[in-house]
Amino acid sequence: MRPTDPDPYWNTNVARHPGILRSVPEGCGDALDVGCGDGLLARKLAGRAKRVTGIDPSHRMIALAHGHRPGSGPGATTFVEGDFLTAELPSSGYDFICSVATVHHMDFEAALVRMRELLRPGGALVMVGLARDGTAAERAVTLAAAPVVRITKVLRRARGPVGMPTADPLMTYGQVRSVAQRLLPGVRYRRHVLRRYVLTWAKPAR
């Protein structure tokens, strides 16, 4: 498909994009996509925010992001190659921060703390992540959803950018929920059938 298509491919990460976009605050000035990959979500965010920054440590992914045309909408999009935990990012922060299938590649607590610090008062955070089963109940959910996941992937011809870095999650769903609740008071946690969890949090306004 053409690089200007809003969804040039589909996978279980792209499936979460509509929900993320609905969470962007009205009149959003600055948005940050942590682990932006080839920039697909960042380009979509350009229609909801005035300025969008995508950051990713993969040289290949950032090169792909730069190779696409800008997303539709008024937002200016910038792509940064670097480690989110150590990269120099504006201290003034962001009105919206999102991350999809990225945080399991880094220190989970450090990532949440940095997102919390970079988010402006009143801003919104949406994080989609992967975790592993740690209890019999969690394994039962995974097994029950497995046929739906397989069928959906086949029907939607699931795929992603070639060369996208992958890693197995180390934390369990329960651990993710516990740490998130400690670091982000009032956070909402939800586990989706397509093997993803979603954390949504609004930073208290001063």
Tab-separated table of C-alpha atoms in Angstrom:
chain	number	residue	atom	x	y	z
A	1	MET	CA	0.000	0.000	0.000
A	2	ARG	CA	0.982	3.619	-0.408
A	3	PRO	CA	2.930	5.220	2.470
A	4	THR	CA	0.163	7.847	2.733
A	5	ASP	CA	-2.453	5.242	3.656
A	6	PRO	CA	-3.636	5.743	7.261
A	7	ASP	CA	-3.259	2.006	7.942
A	8	PRO	CA	-0.719	0.495	5.509
A	9	TYR	CA	-0.749	-2.661	7.631
A	10	TRP	CA	-2.573	-4.155	10.602
A	11	ASN	CA	-1.402	-5.993	13.707
A	12	THR	CA	-2.375	-6.255	17.371
A	13	ASN	CA	-0.555	-2.988	18.084
A	14	VAL	CA	-2.261	-1.044	15.309
A	15	ALA	CA	-5.562	-2.376	16.669
A	16	ARG	CA	-5.091	-0.125	19.703
A	17	HIS	CA	-4.505	3.067	17.699
A	18	PRO	CA	-8.158	4.212	17.575
A	19	GLY	CA	-8.459	4.080	21.358
A	20	ILE	CA	-5.212	5.987	21.780
A	21	LEU	CA	-6.323	8.708	19.382
A	22	ARG	CA	-9.618	9.104	21.234
A	23	SER	CA	-7.649	9.806	24.411
A	24	VAL	CA	-5.740	12.798	23.022
A	25	PRO	CA	-6.872	15.897	24.968
A	26	GLU	CA	-8.831	18.548	23.103
A	27	GLY	CA	-6.511	21.292	21.894
A	28	CYS	CA	-3.409	19.177	22.495
A	29	GLY	CA	-0.232	21.176	21.949
A	30	ASP	CA	2.589	18.649	22.315
A	31	ALA	CA	2.362	14.860	21.998
A	32	LEU	CA	5.077	12.240	22.473
A	33	ASP	CA	5.079	8.704	21.063
A	34	VAL	CA	7.579	6.577	22.990
A	35	GLY	CA	8.913	3.745	20.844
A	36	CYS	CA	7.424	5.196	17.674
A	37	GLY	CA	8.827	2.530	15.353
A	38	ASP	CA	8.192	3.509	11.731
A	39	GLY	CA	6.101	6.486	12.879
A	40	LEU	CA	2.659	5.191	11.900
A	41	LEU	CA	0.957	6.279	15.137
A	42	ALA	CA	2.900	9.546	15.302
A	43	ARG	CA	1.641	10.467	11.846
A	44	LYS	CA	-1.909	9.812	12.987
A	45	LEU	CA	-1.339	11.936	16.084
A	46	ALA	CA	-0.426	14.831	13.792
A	47	GLY	CA	-4.139	15.221	13.135
A	48	ARG	CA	-4.831	15.681	16.865
A	49	ALA	CA	-1.867	17.684	18.193
A	50	LYS	CA	0.005	20.794	17.111
A	51	ARG	CA	3.423	19.189	17.564
A	52	VAL	CA	4.262	15.479	17.655
A	53	THR	CA	7.567	13.885	18.629
A	54	GLY	CA	8.331	10.227	18.045
A	55	ILE	CA	11.338	8.656	19.726
A	56	ASP	CA	12.831	5.218	19.114
A	57	PRO	CA	16.297	3.679	19.712
A	58	SER	CA	16.265	1.765	16.411
A	59	HIS	CA	18.146	3.466	13.577
A	60	ARG	CA	16.248	1.342	11.053
A	61	MET	CA	12.837	2.320	12.429
A	62	ILE	CA	13.651	6.032	12.559
A	63	ALA	CA	14.919	5.839	8.986
A	64	LEU	CA	11.584	4.320	7.965
A	65	ALA	CA	9.737	7.036	9.882
A	66	HIS	CA	11.642	9.752	8.035
A	67	GLY	CA	10.940	7.995	4.740
A	68	HIS	CA	7.170	8.416	5.006
A	69	ARG	CA	5.260	11.528	4.134
A	70	PRO	CA	3.939	13.569	7.073
A	71	GLY	CA	0.599	12.561	8.523
A	72	SER	CA	-2.586	14.427	7.689
A	73	GLY	CA	-3.479	17.325	9.926
A	74	PRO	CA	-1.892	20.496	11.242
A	75	GLY	CA	0.699	18.871	13.506
A	76	ALA	CA	4.436	19.171	12.872
A	77	THR	CA	6.103	15.755	13.323
A	78	THR	CA	9.669	15.235	14.555
A	79	PHE	CA	11.422	11.883	14.887
A	80	VAL	CA	14.284	11.354	17.340
A	81	GLU	CA	16.658	8.391	17.404
A	82	GLY	CA	17.579	7.692	21.021
A	83	ASP	CA	16.944	5.988	24.332
A	84	PHE	CA	13.791	7.393	25.920
A	85	LEU	CA	15.221	7.007	29.422
A	86	THR	CA	18.295	9.150	28.710
A	87	ALA	CA	17.492	11.280	25.661
A	88	GLU	CA	17.269	15.039	26.033
A	89	LEU	CA	13.603	15.933	25.732
A	90	PRO	CA	11.906	19.275	26.435
A	91	SER	CA	11.684	19.884	30.170
A	92	SER	CA	8.455	21.802	29.541
A	93	GLY	CA	6.821	18.462	28.889
A	94	TYR	CA	3.904	17.143	26.859
A	95	ASP	CA	0.121	17.302	26.947
A	96	PHE	CA	-0.154	13.702	25.742
A	97	ILE	CA	2.212	10.743	25.933
A	98	CYS	CA	1.610	7.318	24.447
A	99	SER	CA	3.594	4.130	24.028
A	100	VAL	CA	2.721	0.901	22.241
A	101	ALA	CA	4.490	-2.428	22.854
A	102	THR	CA	7.666	-0.657	23.912
A	103	VAL	CA	8.043	-0.466	27.679
A	104	HIS	CA	8.878	-4.171	28.035
A	105	HIS	CA	12.118	-3.343	26.166
A	106	MET	CA	13.263	-1.063	29.018
A	107	ASP	CA	13.153	-0.664	32.780
A	108	PHE	CA	9.409	-0.522	33.446
A	109	GLU	CA	9.519	1.599	36.605
A	110	ALA	CA	12.037	4.048	35.151
A	111	ALA	CA	9.924	4.415	32.010
A	112	LEU	CA	6.737	5.152	33.951
A	113	VAL	CA	8.508	7.643	36.194
A	114	ARG	CA	9.935	9.506	33.199
A	115	MET	CA	6.576	9.590	31.449
A	116	ARG	CA	4.993	10.893	34.641
A	117	GLU	CA	7.622	13.612	34.912
A	118	LEU	CA	7.381	14.664	31.245
A	119	LEU	CA	3.595	14.861	31.301
A	120	ARG	CA	2.226	18.329	31.954
A	121	PRO	CA	-0.353	18.830	34.722
A	122	GLY	CA	-3.734	17.860	33.324
A	123	GLY	CA	-2.102	15.820	30.546
A	124	ALA	CA	-3.016	12.270	29.519
A	125	LEU	CA	-0.951	9.098	29.294
A	126	VAL	CA	-1.892	5.940	27.379
A	127	MET	CA	0.435	2.963	27.427
A	128	VAL	CA	-0.194	-0.284	25.575
A	129	GLY	CA	2.066	-3.109	26.660
A	130	LEU	CA	2.887	-6.785	26.687
A	131	ALA	CA	3.189	-8.987	29.754
A	132	ARG	CA	3.409	-12.675	30.541
A	133	ASP	CA	1.052	-14.925	32.452
A	134	GLY	CA	1.940	-15.286	36.113
A	135	THR	CA	-1.087	-17.042	37.583
A	136	ALA	CA	-3.480	-19.806	36.619
A	137	ALA	CA	-6.218	-17.229	36.075
A	138	GLU	CA	-4.029	-15.221	33.689
A	139	ARG	CA	-3.106	-18.366	31.768
A	140	ALA	CA	-6.788	-19.294	31.491
A	141	VAL	CA	-7.567	-15.917	29.934
A	142	THR	CA	-4.734	-16.345	27.427
A	143	LEU	CA	-5.868	-19.843	26.463
A	144	ALA	CA	-9.477	-18.766	26.076
A	145	ALA	CA	-8.494	-15.890	23.813
A	146	ALA	CA	-6.022	-17.877	21.685
A	147	PRO	CA	-8.508	-18.968	18.969
A	148	VAL	CA	-9.821	-15.410	18.604
A	149	VAL	CA	-6.280	-14.058	18.317
A	150	ARG	CA	-5.268	-16.612	15.688
A	151	ILE	CA	-8.386	-16.124	13.567
A	152	THR	CA	-8.200	-12.328	13.773
A	153	LYS	CA	-4.554	-12.296	12.717
A	154	VAL	CA	-5.273	-14.523	9.715
A	155	LEU	CA	-8.337	-12.567	8.607
A	156	ARG	CA	-6.602	-9.198	8.999
A	157	ARG	CA	-3.341	-10.490	7.488
A	158	ALA	CA	-1.386	-9.266	10.473
A	159	ARG	CA	2.064	-7.900	9.743
A	160	GLY	CA	4.333	-5.044	10.675
A	161	PRO	CA	7.434	-3.184	9.494
A	162	VAL	CA	10.316	-5.469	8.533
A	163	GLY	CA	13.077	-5.300	11.110
A	164	MET	CA	10.937	-4.141	14.026
A	165	PRO	CA	12.861	-5.097	17.222
A	166	THR	CA	11.134	-7.664	19.438
A	167	ALA	CA	11.580	-8.879	23.004
A	168	ASP	CA	9.755	-11.216	25.364
A	169	PRO	CA	8.098	-9.481	28.326
A	170	LEU	CA	9.600	-10.250	31.734
A	171	MET	CA	6.850	-8.850	33.951
A	172	THR	CA	3.519	-10.538	34.583
A	173	TYR	CA	0.175	-8.817	34.142
A	174	GLY	CA	-0.203	-8.695	37.900
A	175	GLN	CA	3.210	-7.099	38.371
A	176	VAL	CA	2.471	-4.483	35.721
A	177	ARG	CA	-0.801	-3.563	37.382
A	178	SER	CA	0.731	-3.375	40.849
A	179	VAL	CA	3.672	-1.170	39.827
A	180	ALA	CA	1.479	1.097	37.715
A	181	GLN	CA	-0.963	1.625	40.579
A	182	ARG	CA	1.924	2.554	42.873
A	183	LEU	CA	3.580	4.997	40.479
A	184	LEU	CA	0.467	6.431	38.833
A	185	PRO	CA	-2.244	6.866	41.490
A	186	GLY	CA	-5.673	6.481	39.932
A	187	VAL	CA	-4.368	4.703	36.815
A	188	ARG	CA	-6.858	2.601	34.868
A	189	TYR	CA	-5.724	-0.882	33.844
A	190	ARG	CA	-7.410	-3.041	31.248
A	191	ARG	CA	-6.377	-6.284	29.599
A	192	HIS	CA	-7.525	-6.782	26.009
A	193	VAL	CA	-8.286	-10.032	24.236
A	194	LEU	CA	-5.525	-9.468	21.654
A	195	ARG	CA	-2.811	-10.042	24.269
A	196	ARG	CA	-2.245	-6.436	25.224
A	197	TYR	CA	-2.894	-4.447	28.388
A	198	VAL	CA	-3.656	-0.735	28.415
A	199	LEU	CA	-2.817	1.792	31.116
A	200	THR	CA	-4.571	5.162	31.000
A	201	TRP	CA	-3.765	7.972	33.402
A	202	ALA	CA	-4.530	11.659	33.743
A	203	LYS	CA	-1.950	13.720	35.596
A	204	PRO	CA	-3.618	15.882	38.265
A	205	ALA	CA	-3.838	19.555	37.352
A	206	ARG	CA	-2.022	21.879	39.713
